[in-house]
Short mmCIF file of C-alpha atoms in Angstrom, two decimals:
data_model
loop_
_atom_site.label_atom_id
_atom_site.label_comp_id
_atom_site.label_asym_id
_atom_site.label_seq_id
_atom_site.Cartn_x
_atom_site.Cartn_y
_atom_site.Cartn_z
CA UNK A 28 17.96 -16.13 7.67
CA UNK A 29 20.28 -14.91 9.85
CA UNK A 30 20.61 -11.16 11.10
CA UNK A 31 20.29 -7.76 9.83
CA UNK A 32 19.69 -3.69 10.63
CA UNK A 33 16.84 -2.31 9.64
CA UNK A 34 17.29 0.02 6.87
CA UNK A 35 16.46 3.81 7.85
CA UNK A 36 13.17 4.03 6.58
CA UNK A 37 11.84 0.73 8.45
CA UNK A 38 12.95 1.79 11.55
CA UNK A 39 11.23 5.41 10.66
CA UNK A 40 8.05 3.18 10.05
CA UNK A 41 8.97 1.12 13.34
CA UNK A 42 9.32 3.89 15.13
CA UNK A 43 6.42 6.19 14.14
CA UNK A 44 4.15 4.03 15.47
CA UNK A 45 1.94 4.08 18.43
CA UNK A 46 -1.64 2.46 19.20
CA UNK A 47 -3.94 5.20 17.46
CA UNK A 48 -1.52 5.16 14.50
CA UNK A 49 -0.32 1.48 13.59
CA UNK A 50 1.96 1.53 10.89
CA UNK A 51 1.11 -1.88 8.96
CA UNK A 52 -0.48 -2.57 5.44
CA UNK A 53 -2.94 -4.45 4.58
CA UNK A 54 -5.22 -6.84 2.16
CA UNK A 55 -8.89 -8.09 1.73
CA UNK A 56 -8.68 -11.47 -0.23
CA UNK A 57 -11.82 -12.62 -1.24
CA UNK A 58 -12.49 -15.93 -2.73
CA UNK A 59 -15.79 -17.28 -4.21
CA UNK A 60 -15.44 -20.98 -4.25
CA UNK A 61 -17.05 -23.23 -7.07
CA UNK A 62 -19.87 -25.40 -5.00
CA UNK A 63 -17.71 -28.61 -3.05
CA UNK A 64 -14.61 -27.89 -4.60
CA UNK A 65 -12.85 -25.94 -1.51
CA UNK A 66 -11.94 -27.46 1.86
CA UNK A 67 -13.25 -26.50 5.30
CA UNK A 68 -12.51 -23.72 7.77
CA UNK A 69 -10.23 -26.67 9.30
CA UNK A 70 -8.40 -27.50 6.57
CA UNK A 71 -8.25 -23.57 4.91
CA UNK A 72 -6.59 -22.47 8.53
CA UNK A 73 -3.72 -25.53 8.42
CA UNK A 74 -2.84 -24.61 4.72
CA UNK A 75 -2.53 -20.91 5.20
CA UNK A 76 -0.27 -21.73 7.91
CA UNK A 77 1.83 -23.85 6.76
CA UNK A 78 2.29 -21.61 3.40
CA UNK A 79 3.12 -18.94 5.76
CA UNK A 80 5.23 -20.81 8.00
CA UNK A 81 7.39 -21.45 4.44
CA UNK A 82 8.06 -17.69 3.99
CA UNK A 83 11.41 -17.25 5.95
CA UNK A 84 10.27 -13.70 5.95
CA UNK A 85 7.51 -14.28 8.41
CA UNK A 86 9.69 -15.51 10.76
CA UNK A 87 11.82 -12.69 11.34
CA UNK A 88 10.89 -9.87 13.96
CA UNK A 89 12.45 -6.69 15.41
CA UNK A 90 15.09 -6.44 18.34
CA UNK A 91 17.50 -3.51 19.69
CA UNK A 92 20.70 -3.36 18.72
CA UNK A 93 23.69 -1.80 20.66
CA UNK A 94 25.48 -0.48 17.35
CA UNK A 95 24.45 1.87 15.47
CA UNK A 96 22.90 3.80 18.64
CA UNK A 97 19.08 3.85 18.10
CA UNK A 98 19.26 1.00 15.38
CA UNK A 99 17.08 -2.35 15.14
CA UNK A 100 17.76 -5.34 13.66
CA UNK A 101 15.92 -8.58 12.05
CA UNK A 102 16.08 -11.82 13.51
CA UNK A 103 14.76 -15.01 13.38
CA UNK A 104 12.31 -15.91 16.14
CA UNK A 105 13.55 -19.17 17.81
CA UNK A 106 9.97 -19.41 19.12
CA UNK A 107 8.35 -18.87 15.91
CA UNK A 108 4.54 -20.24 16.01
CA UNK A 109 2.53 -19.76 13.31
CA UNK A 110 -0.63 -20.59 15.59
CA UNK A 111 0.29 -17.00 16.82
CA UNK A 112 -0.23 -15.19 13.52
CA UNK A 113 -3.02 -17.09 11.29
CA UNK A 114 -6.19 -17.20 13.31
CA UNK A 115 -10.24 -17.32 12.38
CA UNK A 116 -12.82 -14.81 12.24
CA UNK A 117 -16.35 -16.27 12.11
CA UNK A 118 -18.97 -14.88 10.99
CA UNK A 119 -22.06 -15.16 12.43
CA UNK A 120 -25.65 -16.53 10.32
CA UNK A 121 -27.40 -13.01 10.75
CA UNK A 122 -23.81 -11.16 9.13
CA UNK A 123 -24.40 -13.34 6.03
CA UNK A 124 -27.83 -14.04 5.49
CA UNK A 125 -28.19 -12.10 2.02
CA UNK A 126 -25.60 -13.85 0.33
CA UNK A 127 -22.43 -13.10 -1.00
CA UNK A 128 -23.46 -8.98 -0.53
CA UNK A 129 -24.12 -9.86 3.41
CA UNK A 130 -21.07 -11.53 3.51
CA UNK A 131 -19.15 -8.78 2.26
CA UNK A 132 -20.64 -6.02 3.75
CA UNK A 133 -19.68 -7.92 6.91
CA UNK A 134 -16.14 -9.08 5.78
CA UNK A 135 -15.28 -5.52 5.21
CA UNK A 136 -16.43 -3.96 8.55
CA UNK A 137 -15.11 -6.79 10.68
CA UNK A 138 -11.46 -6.34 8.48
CA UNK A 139 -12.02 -2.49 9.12
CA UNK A 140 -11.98 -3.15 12.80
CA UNK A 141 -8.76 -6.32 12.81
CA UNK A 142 -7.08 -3.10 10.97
CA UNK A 143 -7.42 -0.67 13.95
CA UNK A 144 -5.72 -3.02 16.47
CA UNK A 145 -1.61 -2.71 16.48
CA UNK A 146 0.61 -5.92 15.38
CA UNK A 147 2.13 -7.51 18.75
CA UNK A 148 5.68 -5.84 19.37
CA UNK A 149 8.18 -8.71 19.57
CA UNK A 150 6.85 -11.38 17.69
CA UNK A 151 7.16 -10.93 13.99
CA UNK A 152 4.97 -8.16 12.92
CA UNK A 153 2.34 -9.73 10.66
CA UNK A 154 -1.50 -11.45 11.10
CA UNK A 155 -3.44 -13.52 8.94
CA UNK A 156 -7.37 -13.95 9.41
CA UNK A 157 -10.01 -16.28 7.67
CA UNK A 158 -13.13 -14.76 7.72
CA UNK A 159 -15.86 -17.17 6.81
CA UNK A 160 -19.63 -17.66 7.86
CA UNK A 161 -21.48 -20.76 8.91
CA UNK A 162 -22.55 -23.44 6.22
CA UNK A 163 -19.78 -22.66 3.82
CA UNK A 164 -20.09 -19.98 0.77
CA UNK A 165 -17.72 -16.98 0.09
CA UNK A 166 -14.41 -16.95 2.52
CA UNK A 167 -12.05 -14.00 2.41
CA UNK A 168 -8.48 -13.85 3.99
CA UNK A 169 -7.35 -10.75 5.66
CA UNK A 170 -3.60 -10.17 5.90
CA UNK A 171 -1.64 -7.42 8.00
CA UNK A 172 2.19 -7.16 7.35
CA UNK A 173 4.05 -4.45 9.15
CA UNK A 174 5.67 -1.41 6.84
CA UNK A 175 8.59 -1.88 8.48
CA UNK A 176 8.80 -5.20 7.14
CA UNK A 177 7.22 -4.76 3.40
CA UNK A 178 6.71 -1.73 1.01
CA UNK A 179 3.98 -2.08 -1.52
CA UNK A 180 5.58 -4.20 -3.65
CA UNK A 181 7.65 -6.47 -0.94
CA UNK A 182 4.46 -7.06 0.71
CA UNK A 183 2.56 -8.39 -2.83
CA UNK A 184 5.52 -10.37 -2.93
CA UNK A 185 5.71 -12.13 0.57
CA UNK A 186 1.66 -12.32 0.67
CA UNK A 187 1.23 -13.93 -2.81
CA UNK A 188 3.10 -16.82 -1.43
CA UNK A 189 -0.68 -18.25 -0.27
CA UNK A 190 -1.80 -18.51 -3.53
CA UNK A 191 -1.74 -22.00 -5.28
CA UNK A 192 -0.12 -20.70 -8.36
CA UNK A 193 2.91 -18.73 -6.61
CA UNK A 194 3.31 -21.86 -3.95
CA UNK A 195 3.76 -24.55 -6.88
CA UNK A 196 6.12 -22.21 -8.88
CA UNK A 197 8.17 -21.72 -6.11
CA UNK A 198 8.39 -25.59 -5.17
CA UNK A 199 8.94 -26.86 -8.30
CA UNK A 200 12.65 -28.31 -8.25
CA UNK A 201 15.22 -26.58 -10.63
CA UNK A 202 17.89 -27.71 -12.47
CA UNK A 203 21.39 -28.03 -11.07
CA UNK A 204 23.92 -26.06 -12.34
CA UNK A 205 27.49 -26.02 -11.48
CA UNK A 206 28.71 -23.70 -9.58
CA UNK A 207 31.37 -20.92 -11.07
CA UNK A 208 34.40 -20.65 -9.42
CA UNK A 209 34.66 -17.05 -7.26
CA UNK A 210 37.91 -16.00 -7.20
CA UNK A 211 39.73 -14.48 -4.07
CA UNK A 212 38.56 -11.47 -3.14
CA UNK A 213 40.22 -8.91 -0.10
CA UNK A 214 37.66 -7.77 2.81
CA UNK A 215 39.45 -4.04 2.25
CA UNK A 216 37.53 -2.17 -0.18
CA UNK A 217 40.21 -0.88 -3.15
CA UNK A 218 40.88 2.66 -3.80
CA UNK A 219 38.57 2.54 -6.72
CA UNK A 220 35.71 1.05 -4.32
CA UNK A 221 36.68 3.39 -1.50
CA UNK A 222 36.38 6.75 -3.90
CA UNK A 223 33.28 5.13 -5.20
CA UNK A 224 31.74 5.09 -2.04
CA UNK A 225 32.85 8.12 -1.10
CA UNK A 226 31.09 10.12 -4.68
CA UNK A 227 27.68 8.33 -3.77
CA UNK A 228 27.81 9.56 -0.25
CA UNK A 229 27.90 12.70 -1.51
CA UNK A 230 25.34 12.64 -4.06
CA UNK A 231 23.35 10.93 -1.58
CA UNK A 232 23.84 13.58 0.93
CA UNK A 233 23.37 16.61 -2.21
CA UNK A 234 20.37 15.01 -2.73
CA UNK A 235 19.01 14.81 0.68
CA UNK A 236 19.72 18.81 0.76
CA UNK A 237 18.01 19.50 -2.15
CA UNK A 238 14.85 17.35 -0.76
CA UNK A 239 14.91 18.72 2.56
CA UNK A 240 14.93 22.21 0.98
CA UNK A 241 12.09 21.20 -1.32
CA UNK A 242 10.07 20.28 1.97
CA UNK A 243 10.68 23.38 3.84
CA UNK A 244 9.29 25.21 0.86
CA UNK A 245 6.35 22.64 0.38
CA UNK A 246 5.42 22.94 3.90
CA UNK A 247 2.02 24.22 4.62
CA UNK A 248 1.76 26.15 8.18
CA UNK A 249 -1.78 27.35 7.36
CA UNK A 250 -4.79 25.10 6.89
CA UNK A 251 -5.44 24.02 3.75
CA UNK A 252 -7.55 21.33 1.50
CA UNK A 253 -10.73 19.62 2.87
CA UNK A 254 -11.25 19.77 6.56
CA UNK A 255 -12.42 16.12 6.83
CA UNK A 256 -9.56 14.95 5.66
CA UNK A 257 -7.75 16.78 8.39
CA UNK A 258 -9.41 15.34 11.36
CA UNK A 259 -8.39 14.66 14.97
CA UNK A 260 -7.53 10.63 14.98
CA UNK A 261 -9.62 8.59 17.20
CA UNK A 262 -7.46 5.28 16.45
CA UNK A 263 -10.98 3.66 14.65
CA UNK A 264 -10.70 2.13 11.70
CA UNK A 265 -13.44 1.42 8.80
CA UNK A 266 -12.87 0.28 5.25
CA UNK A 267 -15.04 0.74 2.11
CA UNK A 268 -14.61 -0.95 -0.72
CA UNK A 269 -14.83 -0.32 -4.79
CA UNK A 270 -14.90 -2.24 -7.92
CA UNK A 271 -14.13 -0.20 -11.31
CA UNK A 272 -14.33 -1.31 -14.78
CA UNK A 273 -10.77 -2.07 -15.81
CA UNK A 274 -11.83 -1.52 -19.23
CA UNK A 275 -13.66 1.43 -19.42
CA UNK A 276 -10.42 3.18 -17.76
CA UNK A 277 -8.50 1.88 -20.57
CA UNK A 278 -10.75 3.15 -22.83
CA UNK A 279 -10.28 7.02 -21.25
CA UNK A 280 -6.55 6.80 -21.33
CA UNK A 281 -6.57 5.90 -25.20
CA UNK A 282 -8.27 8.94 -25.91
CA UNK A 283 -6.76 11.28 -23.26
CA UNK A 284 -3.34 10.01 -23.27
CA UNK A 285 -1.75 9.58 -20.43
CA UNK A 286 -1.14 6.74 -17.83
CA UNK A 287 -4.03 4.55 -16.86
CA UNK A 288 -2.97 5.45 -13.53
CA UNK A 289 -3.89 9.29 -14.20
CA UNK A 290 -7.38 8.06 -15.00
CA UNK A 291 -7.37 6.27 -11.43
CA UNK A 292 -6.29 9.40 -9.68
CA UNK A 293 -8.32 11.59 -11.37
CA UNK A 294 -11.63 9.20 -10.43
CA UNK A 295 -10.26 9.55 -6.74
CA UNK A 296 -10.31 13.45 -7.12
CA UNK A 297 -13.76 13.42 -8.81
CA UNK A 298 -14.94 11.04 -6.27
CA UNK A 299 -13.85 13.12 -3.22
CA UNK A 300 -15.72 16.30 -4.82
CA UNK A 301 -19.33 14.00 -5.25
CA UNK A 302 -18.95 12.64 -1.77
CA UNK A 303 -18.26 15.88 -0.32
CA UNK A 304 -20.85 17.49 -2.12
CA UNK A 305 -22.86 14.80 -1.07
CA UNK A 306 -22.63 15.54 2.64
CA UNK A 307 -23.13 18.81 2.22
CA UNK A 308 -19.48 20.22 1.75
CA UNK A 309 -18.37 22.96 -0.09
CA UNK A 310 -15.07 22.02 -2.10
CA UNK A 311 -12.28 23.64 -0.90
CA UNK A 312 -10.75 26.48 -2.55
CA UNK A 313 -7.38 24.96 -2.27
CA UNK A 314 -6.98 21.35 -3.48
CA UNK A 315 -6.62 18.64 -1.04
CA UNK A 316 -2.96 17.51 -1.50
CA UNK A 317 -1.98 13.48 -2.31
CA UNK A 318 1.14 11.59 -1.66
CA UNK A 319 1.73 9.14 -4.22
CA UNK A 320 4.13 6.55 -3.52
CA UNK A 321 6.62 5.41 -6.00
CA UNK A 322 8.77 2.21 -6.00
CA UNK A 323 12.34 2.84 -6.56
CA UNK A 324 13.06 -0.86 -7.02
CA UNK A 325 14.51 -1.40 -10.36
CA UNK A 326 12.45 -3.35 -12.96
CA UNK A 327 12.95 -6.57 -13.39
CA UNK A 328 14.72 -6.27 -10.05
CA UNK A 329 14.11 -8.77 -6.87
CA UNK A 330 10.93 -7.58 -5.34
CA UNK A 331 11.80 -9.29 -1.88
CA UNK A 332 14.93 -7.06 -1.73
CA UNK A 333 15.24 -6.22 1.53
CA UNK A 334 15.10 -2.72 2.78
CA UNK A 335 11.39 -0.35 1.75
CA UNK A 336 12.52 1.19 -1.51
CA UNK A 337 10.24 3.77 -1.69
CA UNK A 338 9.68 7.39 -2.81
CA UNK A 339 6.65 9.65 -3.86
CA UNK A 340 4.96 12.35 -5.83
CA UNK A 341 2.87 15.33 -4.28
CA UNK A 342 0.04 15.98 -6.29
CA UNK A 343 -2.94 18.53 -5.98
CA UNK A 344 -5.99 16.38 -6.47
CA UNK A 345 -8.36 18.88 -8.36
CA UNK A 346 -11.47 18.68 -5.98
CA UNK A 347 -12.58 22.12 -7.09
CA UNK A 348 -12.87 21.72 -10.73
CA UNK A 349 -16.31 20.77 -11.40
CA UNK A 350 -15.61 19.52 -15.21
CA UNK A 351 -14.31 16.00 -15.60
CA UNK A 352 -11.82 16.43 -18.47
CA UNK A 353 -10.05 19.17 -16.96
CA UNK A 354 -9.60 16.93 -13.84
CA UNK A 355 -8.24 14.63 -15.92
CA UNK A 356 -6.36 17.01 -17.53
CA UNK A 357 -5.22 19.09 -13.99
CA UNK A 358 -3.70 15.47 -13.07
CA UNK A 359 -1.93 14.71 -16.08
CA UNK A 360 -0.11 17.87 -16.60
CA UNK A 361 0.88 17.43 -12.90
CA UNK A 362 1.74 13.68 -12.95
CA UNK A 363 3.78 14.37 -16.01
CA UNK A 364 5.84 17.24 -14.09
CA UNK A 365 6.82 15.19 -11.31
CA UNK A 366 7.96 12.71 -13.85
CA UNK A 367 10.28 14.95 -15.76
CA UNK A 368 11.65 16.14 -12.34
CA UNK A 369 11.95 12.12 -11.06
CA UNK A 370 10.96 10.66 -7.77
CA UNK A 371 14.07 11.42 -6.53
CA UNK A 372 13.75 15.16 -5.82
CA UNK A 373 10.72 17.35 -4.85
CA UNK A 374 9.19 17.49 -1.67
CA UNK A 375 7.59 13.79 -2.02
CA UNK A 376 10.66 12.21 -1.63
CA UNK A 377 10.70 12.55 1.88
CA UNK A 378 11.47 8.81 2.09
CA UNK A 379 14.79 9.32 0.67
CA UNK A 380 15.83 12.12 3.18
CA UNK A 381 14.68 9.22 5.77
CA UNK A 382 17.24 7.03 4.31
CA UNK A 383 20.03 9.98 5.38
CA UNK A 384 19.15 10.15 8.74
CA UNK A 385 20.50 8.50 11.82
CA UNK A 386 19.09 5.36 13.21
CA UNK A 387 18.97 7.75 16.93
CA UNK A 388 16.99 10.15 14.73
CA UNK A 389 14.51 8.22 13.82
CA UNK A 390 14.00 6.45 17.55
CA UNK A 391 13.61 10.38 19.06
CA UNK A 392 12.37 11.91 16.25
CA UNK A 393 9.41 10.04 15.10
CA UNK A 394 6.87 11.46 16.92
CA UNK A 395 7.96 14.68 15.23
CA UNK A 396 8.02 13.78 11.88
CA UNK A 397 4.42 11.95 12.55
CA UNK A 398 2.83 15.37 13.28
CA UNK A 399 4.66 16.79 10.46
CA UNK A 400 2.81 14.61 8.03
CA UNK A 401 -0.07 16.76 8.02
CA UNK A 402 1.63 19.79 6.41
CA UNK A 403 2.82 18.01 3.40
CA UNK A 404 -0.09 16.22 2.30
CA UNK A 405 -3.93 15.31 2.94
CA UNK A 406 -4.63 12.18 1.50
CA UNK A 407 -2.57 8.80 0.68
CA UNK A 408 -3.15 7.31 -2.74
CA UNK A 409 -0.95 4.06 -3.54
CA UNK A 410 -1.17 1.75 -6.54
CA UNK A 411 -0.31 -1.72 -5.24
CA UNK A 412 0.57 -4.38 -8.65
CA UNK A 413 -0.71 -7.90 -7.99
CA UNK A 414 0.36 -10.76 -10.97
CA UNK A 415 -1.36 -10.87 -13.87
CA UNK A 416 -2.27 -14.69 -13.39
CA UNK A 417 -5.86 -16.05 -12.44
CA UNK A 418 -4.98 -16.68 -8.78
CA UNK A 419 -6.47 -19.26 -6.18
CA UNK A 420 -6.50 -20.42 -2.34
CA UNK A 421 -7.12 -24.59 -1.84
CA UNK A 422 -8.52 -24.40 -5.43
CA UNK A 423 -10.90 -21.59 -4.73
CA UNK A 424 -10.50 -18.77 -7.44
CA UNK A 425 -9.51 -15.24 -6.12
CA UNK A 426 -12.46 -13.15 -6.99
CA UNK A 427 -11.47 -9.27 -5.43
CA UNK A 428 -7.95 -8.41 -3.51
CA UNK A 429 -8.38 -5.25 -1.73
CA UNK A 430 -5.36 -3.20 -0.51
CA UNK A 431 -5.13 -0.65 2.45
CA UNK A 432 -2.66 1.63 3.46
CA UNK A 433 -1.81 2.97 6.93
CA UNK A 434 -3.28 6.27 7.97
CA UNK A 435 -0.66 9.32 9.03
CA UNK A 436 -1.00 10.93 12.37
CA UNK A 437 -3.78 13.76 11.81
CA UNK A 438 -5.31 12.47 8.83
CA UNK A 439 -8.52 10.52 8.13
CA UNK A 440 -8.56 8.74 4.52
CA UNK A 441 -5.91 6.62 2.62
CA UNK A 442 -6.55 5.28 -0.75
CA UNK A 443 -5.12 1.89 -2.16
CA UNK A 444 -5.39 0.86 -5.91
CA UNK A 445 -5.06 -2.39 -7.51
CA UNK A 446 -6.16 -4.13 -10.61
CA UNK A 447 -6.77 -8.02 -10.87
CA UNK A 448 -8.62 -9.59 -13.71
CA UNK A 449 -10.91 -6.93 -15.41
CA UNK A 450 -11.68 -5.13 -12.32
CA UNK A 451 -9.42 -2.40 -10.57
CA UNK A 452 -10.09 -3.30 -6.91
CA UNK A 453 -9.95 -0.02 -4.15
CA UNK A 454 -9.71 0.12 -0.88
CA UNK A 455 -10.51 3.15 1.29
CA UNK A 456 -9.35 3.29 5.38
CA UNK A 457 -10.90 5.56 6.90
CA UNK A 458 -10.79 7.20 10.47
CA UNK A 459 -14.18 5.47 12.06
CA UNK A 460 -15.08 8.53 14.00
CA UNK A 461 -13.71 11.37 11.69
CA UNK A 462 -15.78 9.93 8.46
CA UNK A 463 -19.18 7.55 9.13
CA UNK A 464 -20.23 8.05 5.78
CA UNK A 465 -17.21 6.36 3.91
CA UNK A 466 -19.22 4.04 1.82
CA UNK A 467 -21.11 6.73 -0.13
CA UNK A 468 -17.04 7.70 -1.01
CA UNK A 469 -16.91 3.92 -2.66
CA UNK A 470 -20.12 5.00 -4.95
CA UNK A 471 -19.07 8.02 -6.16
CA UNK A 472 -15.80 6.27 -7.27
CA UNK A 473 -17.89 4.44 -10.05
CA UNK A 474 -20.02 7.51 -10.57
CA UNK A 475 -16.93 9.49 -11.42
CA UNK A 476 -15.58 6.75 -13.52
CA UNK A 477 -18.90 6.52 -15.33
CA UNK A 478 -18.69 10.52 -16.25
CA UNK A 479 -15.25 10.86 -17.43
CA UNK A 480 -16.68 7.41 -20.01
CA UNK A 481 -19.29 9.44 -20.82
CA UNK A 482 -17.22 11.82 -22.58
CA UNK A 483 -15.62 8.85 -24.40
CA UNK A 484 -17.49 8.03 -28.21
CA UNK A 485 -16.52 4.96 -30.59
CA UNK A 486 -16.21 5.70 -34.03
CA UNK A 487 -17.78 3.45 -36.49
CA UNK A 488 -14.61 1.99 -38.74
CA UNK A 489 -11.90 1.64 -37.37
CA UNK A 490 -12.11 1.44 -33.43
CA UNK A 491 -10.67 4.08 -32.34
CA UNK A 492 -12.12 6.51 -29.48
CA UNK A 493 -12.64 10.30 -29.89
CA UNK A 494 -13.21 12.65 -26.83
CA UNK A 495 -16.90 14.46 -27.16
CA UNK A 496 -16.72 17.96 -27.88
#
């Protein structure tokens, strides 16, 4: 690969940075080998990076430009070493001696803490860890890709090239096929290309107006939603983990209707309520407000596109509603608004006003728009889609994949969804100092999960579910 700018929003993400706030996503890979069949630490280390070293991607990291003024461009490191990037973590006999549960109650606070520290500035912005314990047994591999250089789906795409499955697929020869003749073409754009570009700078710019509009009125200069989600950052990081039944959240969306993904955000709203109930919290009177990322990548479209293509819903998660259907209910009616409006207008698409703005806007104004973060919304919530094949490292099956999302400047919680096998998979980052109690947050998931089910009753022909009066 050769050279090129960073599109607007990476260099936002580049530039709102700093070393309390590091802007990179992130992935615990766990693997539970079958007995003898995987290699050693050794071996596991050497194959992760040479896989990586394959990913021309990984190669590439961030350098000043003269033109545009403020810009950055990719380019390939002429010193790339991998030795740099993929590294172990060992774990120590005490960390693991219960078995796979002390291993990943272990794995998960030593990834929590590889999260807090900020990627190296000038080699490319990524790390890989293997976290293993002594005498072989469960391994997991941590992986940290900056945002600058992957969006949800970019970064499933770049980090799935570990696996076994994706590594073979992408090796396997192809046929030849002759090339097709390209006929002559000018470097000056036509008038039909020049008024073309010309209309969608326009509705580009319309629609950055009517977004920036929709932000000034969605701004919130009073405090709202839960105070400990709006806590001073102390740069700490922690991560808890979840496992939901895949099925039992298909089996609420068949009756509700809806998106399996409105069942998921409703379980984070219910969860939030338990856990703050929990510590003693009164739910707030005014809902705790999520941003919800949405690809704008077309489907069926190249994933490793470069450039984050990303946009986002605002949605009141309905903490203070004490009944589980009308959470459910609260979120669907709400989900299906922003839908009918589109991700490209409302307040949530502040992503795509980033992509109107100056690259010397972005340099200088990042620390601004950091701090603004907290008047829009509370709480992250992403959905990250990982291929629906069994996956495996060295022969060693992929048992959980959990993602995590960066945290904005002034908040304390971000929420990461993904679904692999028969389990949805969650990952919650967490301020270290702002919330000790995050794993009780991971329980009440399932709890919540288990209470919107319990509304759920099979009929006895044909199948189908009815909702419980």
């Amino acid at each position: 690969m050769g050279t090129e700018l960073l599109a607007p929003l990476d260099l936002a993400f580049w530039h709102l940075e700093s070393a309390a706030h590091p802007m990179h996503l992130g992935a615990l890979a766990v693997f539970a080998p079958p007995s003898g069949a995987c290699p050693g630490p050794d071996a596991l280390l050497r194959l992760l990076g040479d896989r990586a070293a394959a990913i021309p991607r990984l190669r590439m990291r961030v350098r000043d430009v003269l033109l545009p003024v403020g810009g950055a461009a990719w380019s390939t490191d002429p010193e790339f070493d991998v030795h740099r990037h993929v590294r172990r973590a060992l774990l120590t006999a005490e960390e693991t001696a219960n078995g796979g549960a002390g291993f990943m109650a272990a794995a998960t606070r030593l990834a929590g803490e590889l999260m807090e520290r900020p990627l190296r500035r000038g080699l490319p912005p990524w790390e890989m860890y293997l976290i293993d314990g002594p005498g072989g047994g469960p391994f997991a591999v941590l992986v940290k890709l900056h945002h600058a250089l992957a969006d949800g789906m970019r970064a499933v795409a770049i980090g799935a090239g570990i696996f076994d499955q994706i590594t073979t697929a992408t090796t396997r020869p192809r046929p030849s096929a002759r090339p097709r003749p390209v006929p002559p073409r000018s470097w000056m754009p036509g008038p039909r290309q020049v008024a073309g570009l010309a209309l969608g700078r326009i509705e580009d710019l319309g629609r950055a107006v009517g977004v920036g509009a929709s932000l000034v009125r969605a701004g919130r200069f009073d405090p709202r939603g839960a105070p400990v989600l709006r806590a001073g950052s102390s740069g700490t990081r922690r991560l808890a983990t979840a496992d939901l039944d895949l099925d039992a959240v298909r089996r609420v969306r068949r009756v509700t209707g809806g998106t399996g993904n409105d069942v998921l955000l409703t379980v984070v709203a219910g969860a939030l309520r338990r856990w703050m109930l929990e510590r003693g919290e009164t739910p707030p009177r005014d809902d705790p407000r999520a941003l919800v990322p949405v690809s704008r990548r077309r489907p069926g479209g190249a994933a490793v596109a470069t450039g984050n293509r990303l946009s986002a819903y605002l949605l009141d998660l309905p903490v203070s509603e004490p009944d589980p259907r009308e959470r459910l209910r609260a979120v669907r009616e709400a989900m299906d608004r922003n839908k009918a409006a589109g991700p490209l207008r409302g307040a949530g698409a502040v992503a795509v006003l980033a992509d109107q703005l100056p690259s010397l806007a972005h340099r200088f104004g990042a620390p601004l728009a950091g701090n603004a973060a907290r008047m829009l919304f509370d709480v992250l919530v992403t959905s990250v889609p990982l291929p629906r094949s069994r996956l495996s490292l060295a022969g060693c099956p992929l048992s959980a994949l959990y993602p995590m999302a960066p945290l904005a400047r002034g908040q304390s919680m971000a929420v990461a969804l993904t679904t692999y096998g028969s389990r949805v998979h969650i990952g919650v980052v967490g301020d270290g100092k702002a919330l000790p109690g995050l794993d009780g947050l991971a329980r009440c998931a399932d709890e919540e999960l288990a209470a919107l089910l319990a509304e759920v009753g099979e009929s006895g022909s044909g199948g189908e579910l009815t909702m419980k009066a």
